[in-house]
XYZ file of C-alpha atoms in Angstrom:
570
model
C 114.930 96.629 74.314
C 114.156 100.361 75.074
C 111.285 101.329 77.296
C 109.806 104.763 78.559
C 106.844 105.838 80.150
C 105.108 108.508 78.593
C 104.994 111.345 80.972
C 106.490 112.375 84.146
C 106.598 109.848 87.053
C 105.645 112.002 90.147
C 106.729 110.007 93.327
C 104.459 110.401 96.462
C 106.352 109.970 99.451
C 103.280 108.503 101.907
C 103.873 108.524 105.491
C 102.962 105.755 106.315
C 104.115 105.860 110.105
C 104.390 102.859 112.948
C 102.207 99.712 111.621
C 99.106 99.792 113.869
C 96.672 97.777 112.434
C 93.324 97.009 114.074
C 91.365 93.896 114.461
C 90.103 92.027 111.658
C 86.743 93.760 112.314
C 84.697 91.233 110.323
C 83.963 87.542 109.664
C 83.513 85.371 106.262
C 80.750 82.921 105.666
C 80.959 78.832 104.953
C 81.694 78.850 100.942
C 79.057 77.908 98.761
C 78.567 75.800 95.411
C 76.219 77.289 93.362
C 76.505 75.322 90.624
C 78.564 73.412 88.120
C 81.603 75.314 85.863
C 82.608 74.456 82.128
C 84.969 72.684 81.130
C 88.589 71.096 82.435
C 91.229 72.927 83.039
C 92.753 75.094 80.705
C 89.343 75.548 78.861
C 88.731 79.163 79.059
C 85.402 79.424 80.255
C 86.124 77.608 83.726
C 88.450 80.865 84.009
C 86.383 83.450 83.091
C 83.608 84.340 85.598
C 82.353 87.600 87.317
C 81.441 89.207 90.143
C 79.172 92.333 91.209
C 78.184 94.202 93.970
C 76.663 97.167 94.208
C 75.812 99.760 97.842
C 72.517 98.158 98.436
C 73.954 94.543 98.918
C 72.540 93.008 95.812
C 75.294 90.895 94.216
C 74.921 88.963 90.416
C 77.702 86.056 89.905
C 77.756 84.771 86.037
C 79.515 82.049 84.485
C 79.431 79.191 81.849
C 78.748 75.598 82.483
C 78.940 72.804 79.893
C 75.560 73.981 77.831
C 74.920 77.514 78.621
C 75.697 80.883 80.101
C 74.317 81.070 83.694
C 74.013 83.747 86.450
C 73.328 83.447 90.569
C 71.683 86.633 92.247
C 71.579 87.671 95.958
C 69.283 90.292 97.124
C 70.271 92.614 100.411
C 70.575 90.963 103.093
C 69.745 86.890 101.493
C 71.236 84.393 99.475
C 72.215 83.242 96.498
C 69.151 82.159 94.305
C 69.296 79.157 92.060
C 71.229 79.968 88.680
C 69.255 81.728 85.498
C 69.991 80.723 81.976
C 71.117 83.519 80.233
C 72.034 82.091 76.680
C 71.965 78.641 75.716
C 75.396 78.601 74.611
C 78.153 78.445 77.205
C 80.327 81.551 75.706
C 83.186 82.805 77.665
C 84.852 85.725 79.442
C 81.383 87.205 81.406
C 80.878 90.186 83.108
C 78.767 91.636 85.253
C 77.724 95.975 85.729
C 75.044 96.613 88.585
C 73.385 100.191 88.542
C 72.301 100.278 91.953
C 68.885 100.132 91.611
C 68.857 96.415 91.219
C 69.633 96.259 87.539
C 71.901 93.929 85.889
C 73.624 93.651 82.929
C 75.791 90.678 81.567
C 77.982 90.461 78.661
C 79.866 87.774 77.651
C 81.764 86.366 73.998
C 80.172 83.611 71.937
C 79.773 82.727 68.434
C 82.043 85.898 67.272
C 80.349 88.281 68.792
C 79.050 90.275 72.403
C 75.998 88.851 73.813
C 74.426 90.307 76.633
C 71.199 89.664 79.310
C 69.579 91.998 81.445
C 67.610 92.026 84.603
C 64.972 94.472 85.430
C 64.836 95.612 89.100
C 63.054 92.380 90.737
C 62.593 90.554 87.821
C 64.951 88.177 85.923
C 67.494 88.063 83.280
C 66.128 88.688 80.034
C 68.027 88.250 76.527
C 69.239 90.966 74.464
C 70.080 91.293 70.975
C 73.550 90.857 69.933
C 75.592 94.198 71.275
C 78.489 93.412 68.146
C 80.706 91.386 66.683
C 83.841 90.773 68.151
C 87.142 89.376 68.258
C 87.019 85.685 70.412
C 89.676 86.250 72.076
C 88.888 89.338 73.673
C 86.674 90.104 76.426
C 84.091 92.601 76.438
C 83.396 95.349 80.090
C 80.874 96.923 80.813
C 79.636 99.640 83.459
C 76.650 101.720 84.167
C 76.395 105.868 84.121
C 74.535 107.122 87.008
C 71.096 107.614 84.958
C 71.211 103.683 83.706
C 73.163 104.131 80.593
C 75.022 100.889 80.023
C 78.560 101.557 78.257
C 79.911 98.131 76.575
C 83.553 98.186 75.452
C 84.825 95.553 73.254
C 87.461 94.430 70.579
C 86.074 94.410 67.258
C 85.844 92.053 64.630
C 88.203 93.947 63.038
C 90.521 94.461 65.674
C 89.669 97.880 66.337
C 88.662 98.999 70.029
C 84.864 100.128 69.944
C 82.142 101.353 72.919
C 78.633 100.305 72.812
C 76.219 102.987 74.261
C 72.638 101.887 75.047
C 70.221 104.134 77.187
C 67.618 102.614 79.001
C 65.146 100.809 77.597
C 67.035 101.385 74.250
C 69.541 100.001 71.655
C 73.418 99.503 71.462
C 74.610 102.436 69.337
C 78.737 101.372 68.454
C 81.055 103.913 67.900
C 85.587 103.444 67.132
C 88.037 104.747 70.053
C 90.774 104.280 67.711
C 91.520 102.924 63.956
C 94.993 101.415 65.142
C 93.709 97.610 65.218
C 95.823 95.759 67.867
C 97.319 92.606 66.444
C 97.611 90.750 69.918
C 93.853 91.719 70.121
C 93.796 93.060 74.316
C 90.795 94.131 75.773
C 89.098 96.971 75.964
C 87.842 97.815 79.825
C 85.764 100.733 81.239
C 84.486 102.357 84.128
C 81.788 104.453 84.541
C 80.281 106.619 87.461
C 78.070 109.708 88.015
C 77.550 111.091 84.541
C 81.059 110.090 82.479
C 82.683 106.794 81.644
C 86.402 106.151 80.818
C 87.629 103.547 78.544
C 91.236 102.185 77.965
C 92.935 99.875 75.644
C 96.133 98.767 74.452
C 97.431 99.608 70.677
C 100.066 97.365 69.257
C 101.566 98.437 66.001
C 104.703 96.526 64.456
C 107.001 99.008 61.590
C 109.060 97.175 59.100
C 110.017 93.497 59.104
C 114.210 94.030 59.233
C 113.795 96.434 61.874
C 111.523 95.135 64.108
C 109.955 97.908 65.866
C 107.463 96.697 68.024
C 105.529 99.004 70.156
C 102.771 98.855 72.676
C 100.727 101.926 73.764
C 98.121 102.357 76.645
C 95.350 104.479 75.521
C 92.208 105.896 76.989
C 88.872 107.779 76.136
C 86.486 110.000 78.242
C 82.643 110.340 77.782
C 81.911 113.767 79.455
C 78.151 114.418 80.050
C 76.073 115.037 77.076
C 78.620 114.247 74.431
C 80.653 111.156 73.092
C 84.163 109.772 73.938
C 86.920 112.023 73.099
C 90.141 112.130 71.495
C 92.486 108.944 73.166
C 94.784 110.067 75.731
C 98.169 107.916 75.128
C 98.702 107.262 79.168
C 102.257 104.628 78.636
C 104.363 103.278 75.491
C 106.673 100.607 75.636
C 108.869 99.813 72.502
C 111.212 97.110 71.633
C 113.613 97.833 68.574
C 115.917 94.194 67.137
C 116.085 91.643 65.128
C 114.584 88.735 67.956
C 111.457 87.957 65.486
C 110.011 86.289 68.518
C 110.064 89.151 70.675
C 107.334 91.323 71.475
C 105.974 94.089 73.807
C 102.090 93.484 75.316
C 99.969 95.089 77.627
C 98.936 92.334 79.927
C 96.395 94.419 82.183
C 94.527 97.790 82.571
C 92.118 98.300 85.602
C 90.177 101.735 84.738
C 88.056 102.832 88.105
C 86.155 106.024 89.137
C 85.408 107.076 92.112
C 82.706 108.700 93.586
C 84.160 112.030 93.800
C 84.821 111.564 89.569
C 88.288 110.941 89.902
C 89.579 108.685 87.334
C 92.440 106.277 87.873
C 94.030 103.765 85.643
C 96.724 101.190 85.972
C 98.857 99.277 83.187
C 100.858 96.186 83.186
C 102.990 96.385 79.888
C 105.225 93.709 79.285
C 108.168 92.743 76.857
C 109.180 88.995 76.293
C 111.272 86.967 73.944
C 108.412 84.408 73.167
C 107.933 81.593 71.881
C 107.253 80.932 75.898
C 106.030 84.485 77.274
C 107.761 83.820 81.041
C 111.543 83.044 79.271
C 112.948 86.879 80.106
C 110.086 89.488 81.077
C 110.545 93.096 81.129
C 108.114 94.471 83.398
C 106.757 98.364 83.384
C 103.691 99.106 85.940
C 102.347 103.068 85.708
C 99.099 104.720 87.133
C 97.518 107.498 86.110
C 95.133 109.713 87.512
C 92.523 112.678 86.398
C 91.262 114.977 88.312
C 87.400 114.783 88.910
C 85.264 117.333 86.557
C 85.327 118.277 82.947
C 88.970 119.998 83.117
C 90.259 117.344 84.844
C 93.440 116.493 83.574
C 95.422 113.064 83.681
C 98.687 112.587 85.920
C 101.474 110.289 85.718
C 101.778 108.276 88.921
C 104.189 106.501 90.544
C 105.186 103.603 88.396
C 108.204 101.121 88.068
C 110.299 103.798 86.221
C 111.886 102.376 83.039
C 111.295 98.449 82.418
C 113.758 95.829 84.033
C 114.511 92.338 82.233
C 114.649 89.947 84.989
C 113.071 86.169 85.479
C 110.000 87.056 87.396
C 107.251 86.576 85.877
C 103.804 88.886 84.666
C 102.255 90.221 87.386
C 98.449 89.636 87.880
C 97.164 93.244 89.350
C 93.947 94.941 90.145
C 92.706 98.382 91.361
C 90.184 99.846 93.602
C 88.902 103.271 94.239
C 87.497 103.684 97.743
C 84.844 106.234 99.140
C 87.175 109.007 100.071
C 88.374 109.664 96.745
C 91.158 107.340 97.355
C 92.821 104.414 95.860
C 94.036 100.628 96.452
C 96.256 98.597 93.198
C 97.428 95.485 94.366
C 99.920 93.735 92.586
C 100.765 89.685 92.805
C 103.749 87.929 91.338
C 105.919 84.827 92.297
C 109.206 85.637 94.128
C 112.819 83.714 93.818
C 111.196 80.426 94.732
C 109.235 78.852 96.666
C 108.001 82.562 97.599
C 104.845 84.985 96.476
C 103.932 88.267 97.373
C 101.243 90.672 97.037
C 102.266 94.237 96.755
C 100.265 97.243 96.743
C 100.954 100.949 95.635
C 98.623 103.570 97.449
C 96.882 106.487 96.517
C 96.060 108.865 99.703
C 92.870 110.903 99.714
C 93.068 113.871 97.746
C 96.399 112.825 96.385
C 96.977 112.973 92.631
C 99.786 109.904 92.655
C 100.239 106.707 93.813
C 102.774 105.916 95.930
C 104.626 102.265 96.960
C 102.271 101.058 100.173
C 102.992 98.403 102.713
C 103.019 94.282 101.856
C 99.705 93.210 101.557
C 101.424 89.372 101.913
C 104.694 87.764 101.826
C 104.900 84.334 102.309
C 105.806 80.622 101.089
C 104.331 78.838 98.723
C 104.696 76.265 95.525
C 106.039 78.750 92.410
C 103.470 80.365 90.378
C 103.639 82.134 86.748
C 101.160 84.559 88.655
C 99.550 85.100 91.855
C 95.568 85.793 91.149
C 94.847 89.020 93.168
C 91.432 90.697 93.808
C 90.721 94.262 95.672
C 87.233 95.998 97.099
C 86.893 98.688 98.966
C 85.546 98.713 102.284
C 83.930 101.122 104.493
C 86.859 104.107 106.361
C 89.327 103.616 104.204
C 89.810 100.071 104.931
C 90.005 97.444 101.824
C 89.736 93.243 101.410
C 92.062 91.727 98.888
C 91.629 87.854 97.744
C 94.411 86.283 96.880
C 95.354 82.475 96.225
C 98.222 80.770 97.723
C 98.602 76.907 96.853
C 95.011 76.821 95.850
C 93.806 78.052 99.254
C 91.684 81.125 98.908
C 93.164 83.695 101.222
C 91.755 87.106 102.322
C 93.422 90.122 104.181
C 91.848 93.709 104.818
C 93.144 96.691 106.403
C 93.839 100.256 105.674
C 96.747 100.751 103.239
C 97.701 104.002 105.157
C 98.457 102.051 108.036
C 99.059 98.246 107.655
C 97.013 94.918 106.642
C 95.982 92.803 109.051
C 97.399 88.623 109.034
C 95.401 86.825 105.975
C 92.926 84.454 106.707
C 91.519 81.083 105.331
C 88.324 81.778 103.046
C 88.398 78.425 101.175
C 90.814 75.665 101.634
C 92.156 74.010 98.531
C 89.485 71.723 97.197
C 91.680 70.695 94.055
C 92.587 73.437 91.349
C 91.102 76.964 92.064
C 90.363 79.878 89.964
C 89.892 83.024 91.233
C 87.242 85.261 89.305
C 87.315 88.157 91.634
C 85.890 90.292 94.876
C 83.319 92.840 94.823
C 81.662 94.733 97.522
C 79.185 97.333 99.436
C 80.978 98.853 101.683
C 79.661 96.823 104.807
C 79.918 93.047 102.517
C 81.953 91.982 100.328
C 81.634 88.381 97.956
C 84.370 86.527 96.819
C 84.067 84.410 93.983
C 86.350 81.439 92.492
C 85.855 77.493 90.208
C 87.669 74.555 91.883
C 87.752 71.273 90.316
C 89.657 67.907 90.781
C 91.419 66.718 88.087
C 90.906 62.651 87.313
C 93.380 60.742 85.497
C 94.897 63.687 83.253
C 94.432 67.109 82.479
C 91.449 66.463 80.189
C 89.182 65.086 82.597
C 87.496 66.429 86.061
C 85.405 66.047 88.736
C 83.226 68.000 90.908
C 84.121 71.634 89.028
C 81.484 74.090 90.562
C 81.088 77.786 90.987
C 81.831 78.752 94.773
C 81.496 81.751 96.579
C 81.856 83.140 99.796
C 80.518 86.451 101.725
C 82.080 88.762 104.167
C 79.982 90.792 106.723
C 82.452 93.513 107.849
C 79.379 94.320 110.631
C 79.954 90.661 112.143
C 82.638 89.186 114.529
C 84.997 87.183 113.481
C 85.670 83.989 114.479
C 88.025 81.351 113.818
C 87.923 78.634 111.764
C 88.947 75.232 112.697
C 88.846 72.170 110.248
C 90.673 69.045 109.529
C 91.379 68.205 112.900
C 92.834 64.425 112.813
C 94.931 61.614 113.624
C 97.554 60.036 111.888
C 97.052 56.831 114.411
C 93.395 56.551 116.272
C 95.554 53.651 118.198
C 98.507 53.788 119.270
C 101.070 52.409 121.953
C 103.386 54.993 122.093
C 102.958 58.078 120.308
C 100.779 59.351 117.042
C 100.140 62.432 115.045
C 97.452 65.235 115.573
C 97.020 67.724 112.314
C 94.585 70.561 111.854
C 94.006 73.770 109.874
C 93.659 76.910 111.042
C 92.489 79.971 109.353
C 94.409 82.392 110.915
C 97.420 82.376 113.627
C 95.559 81.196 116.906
C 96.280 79.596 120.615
C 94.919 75.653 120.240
C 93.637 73.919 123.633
C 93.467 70.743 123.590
C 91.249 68.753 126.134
C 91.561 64.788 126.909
C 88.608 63.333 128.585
C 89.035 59.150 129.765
C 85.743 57.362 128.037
C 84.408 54.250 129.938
C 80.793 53.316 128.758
C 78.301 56.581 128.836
C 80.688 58.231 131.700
C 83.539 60.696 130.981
C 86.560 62.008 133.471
C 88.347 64.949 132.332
C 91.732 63.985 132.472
C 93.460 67.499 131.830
C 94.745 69.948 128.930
C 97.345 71.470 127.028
C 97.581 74.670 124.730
C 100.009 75.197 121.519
C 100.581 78.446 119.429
C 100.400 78.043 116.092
C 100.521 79.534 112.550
C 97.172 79.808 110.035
C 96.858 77.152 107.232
C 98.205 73.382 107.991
C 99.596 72.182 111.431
C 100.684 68.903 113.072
C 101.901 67.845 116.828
C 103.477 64.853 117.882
C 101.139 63.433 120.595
C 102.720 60.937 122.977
C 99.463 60.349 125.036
C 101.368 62.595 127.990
C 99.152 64.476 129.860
C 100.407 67.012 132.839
C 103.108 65.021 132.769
C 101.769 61.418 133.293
C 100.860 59.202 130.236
C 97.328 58.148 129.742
C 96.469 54.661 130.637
C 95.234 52.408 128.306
C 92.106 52.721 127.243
C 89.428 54.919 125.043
C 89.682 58.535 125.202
C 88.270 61.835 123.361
C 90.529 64.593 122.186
C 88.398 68.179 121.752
C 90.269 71.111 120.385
C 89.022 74.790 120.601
C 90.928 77.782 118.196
C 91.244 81.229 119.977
C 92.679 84.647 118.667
C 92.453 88.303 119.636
C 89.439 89.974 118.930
C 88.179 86.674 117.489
C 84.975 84.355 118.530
C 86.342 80.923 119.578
C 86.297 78.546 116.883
C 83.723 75.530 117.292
C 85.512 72.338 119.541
C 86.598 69.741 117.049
C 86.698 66.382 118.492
C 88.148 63.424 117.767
C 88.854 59.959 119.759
C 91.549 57.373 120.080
C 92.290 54.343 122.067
C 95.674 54.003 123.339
C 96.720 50.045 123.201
C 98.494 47.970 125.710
C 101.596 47.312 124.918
C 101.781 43.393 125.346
C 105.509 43.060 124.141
C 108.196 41.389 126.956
C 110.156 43.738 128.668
C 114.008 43.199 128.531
C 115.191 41.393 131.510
C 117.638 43.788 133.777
């Protein structure tokens, strides 16, 4: 296997100095269902969701149930409304482009081709005429220019990576980035802001049977103002030259983003493997590129992973965010030597043209994974929220990448298997989206598969979250069991109050550090020192943590027995 990366890898050596991270400075909401999700697992469409957000706070969520293609809005400042049909065919692989004005546009495969809905500013989603065909297992992007033109890009029919322009009020109009047709049939994604759009695919192209040459490029396409896409830009190529007929080369992700200032950055995951299984021996090559904002902006290797290197781990799942400051965020999660994940992140400074390696976003145990779902926004001051799953638990963690993340904390606890579709944001909110279902009896079979979502005001005060509090043993004689779950790393006080009719006696308390996620503490109904009589009591536990609101008490009782057995005679 031979690898290279087009262009010249430009390291960025970012000072990154002491880590002095500040306070989680906001809080997350209660998750909520709106509404049920296609499909058991390992149908595609309970996979494929989006999420949107744009400045004002408005926020679209679309997805497929059993019947139909369906989509939640939430105006500034409100909640989610009741889903609106947008097809009545479920389809797959959604997603969702806000133009910040309150207009929506969804796009989503079904029946061989792009559909799409819109939603007029106020109003609600409308069906459009078919955008294209297209091949099924591809999904189609989409993203607005600053004047409302919607840019659609897509995998043909024929294999072939295409754009759909449509101006407002108007009519798809399809034009060809490139007459290489990619056998492995990736997607094609884009990005759009102020008055030019990028677009960037991958272009697989196998020469001669008995040689085997196998090669993957990563292509993209500019639309300047006022004209079309230009020539492709080849931005990465990875080739693999043998015999192996099962081997292949595959780029597994692109994230294309703009941001405001009009810089342009993209990030590739290319990928060799010796197939039939794609996770037997990966080769792994990660490269960013940027271009400078303007017309004769030009594009810039960044700091990638150098030269691919064949080793166990497996794909990485990776997405990138561009922040207000005209800087940038790629986060990057994969399963370490077991039972281990992380979530890395490579950081491009304001002004800078590279990326550069950028401090753990988390590092921590958990069952193996193929892949660790990751999700970025950018916040407000250079700060940024990243979703994340560990063990089915949604986790969040925000901080600023030139300085250090803050601890993660619980969004959703694991509610049976999770999906996570993605994060979006305003700047002052962010939304966090994600399926969860419990499989029944076999793989083929669920129950209780919604759409959840959560919101995060970065305005509001935290405050931790306590949940789960129980007891192994409600009576006991001699000792029992007392678990909980915290969301984040906090000081638990626990209070014992004596019950005896409709009067209480506080009997004393006790406080215990402990770690976010699940925790449990042998309880031997000792108190101060003395051991609780027999009798009916209450056990109340509060959750405290620095610059944190106090979680709510969580109570529960117990009665501890007599013990009635004959002591041994001395």
């Amino acid at each position: 296997m031979r690898a290279r990366v087009v262009g010249t890898a430009v390291a960025l050596a970012l000072a990154l100095g002491p880590p002095a991270a500040s306070a989680w400075a906001g809080a997350w909401g209660a998750p909520m269902d709106l509404g049920p999700v296609a499909g058991p697992p390992g149908f595609p469409a309970a996979y494929t969701g989006a999420v949107a957000m744009d400045a004002s706070g408005t926020a679209v969520v679309a997805w497929a149930t059993a019947d139909k293609m369906v989509a939640a809005v939430r105006p500034p400042g409100g909640a989610f409304g009741a889903p609106q049909v947008l097809g009545p065919d479920p389809g797959s692989n959604a997603r969702v482009a806000l133009d910040g004005s309150g207009r929506a546009l969804v796009v989503w495969n079904s029946g061989g081709s792009v559909q799409a809905a819109e939603r007029a500013p106020g109003s609600t989603f409308a069906r459009l005429a078919p955008v294209a065909s297209a091949a099924r297992s591809a999904p189609a992007d989409v993203a607005f220019l600053a004047d409302g033109t919607a840019i659609v890009g897509y995998r043909g029919g024929d294999r072939l990576p295409h754009v759909a322009v449509r101006a407002p009020g108007g009519t798809f109009v399809s034009s060809t980035l490139s007459t290489v047709a990619d056998l492995l049939g990736g997607p094609v994604r884009v990005a759009a802001a102020g008055g030019y759009a990028i677009a960037a695919w991958g272009d697989g192209q196998m020469v001669g049977f008995t040689t085997r040459r196998h090669t993957t490029k990563a292509m993209v396409s500019v639309l300047m103002p006022g004209g079309g896409f230009g020539t492709p830009v080849e931005l990465m190529t990875t080739t693999y030259d043998g015999f192996d007929l099962s081997a292949r080369t595959q780029v597994v992700g692109m994230a294309p983003r703009i941001a405001p200032s009009g810089a342009a950055d993209v990030a590739v995951s290319s990928v060799f493997d010796t197939g039939p299984v794609p996770l037997d021996v990966v080769c792994s090559t990660d490269t960013l590129e940027t271009r400078a904002p303007g017309p004769a902006g030009s594009w810039t290797t960044g700091a990638g992973d150098g030269s691919a290197s064949c080793t166990p781990d497996p794909p990485r799942a990776m997405d990138l965010a561009t922040g207000p400051r005209d800087d940038g965020l790629l986060v990057l999660g994969r399963g370490l030597d077991e039972p281990r994940i992380a979530v890395t992140s490579k950081v491009r400074a304001v002004g800078a043209a590279t990326y550069a390696p950028g401090p753990d976003v988390f590092v921590g145990p958990a069952t193996p994974r193929a892949q660790v779902p990751v999700s970025v926004a950018p916040l407000s001051d250079g700060r940024y929220v990243v979703l994340f799953l560990r063990d089915d638990d949604v986790r969040a963690v925000a901080g600023e990448p030139a300085l250090a993340f803050e601890p993660s904390v619980l969004v959703a606890a694991h509610q049976g298997i999770t999906a996570l579709l993605g994060a979006a944001s305003s700047g002052s909110e962010a939304v966090a989206a994600w399926t969860s279902w419990t499989v029944v009896r076999s793989s083929t079979r669920t129950s209780g598969a919604a759409l959840r979502v959560a919101l995060y005001d970065d305005r509001a005060t935290p405050t931790v979250r306590l949940s789960e509090v129980a007891m192994t043993r409600r009576r006991f004689i001699r000792s029992t069991t007392i678990r909980w779950r915290s969301s984040v790393p906090a000081t638990l006080t626990f209070r014992v109050v004596r019950l005896n009719g409709s009067h209480e006696r506080s009997i004393g308390s006790f406080v215990r550090s402990v770690e976010a996620d699940m925790g449990s503490l042998r309880f031997h109904g000792v108190v101060h020192r003395h051991r609780l009589r027999p009798g009916r009591y209450r056990l109340s536990v509060v959750a405290s943590a620095p610059a944190m609101a106090a979680s709510a008490p969580a109570s529960v009782t117990f009665t501890v027995r007599q013990d009635v057995r004959p002591r041994r005679a001395r």
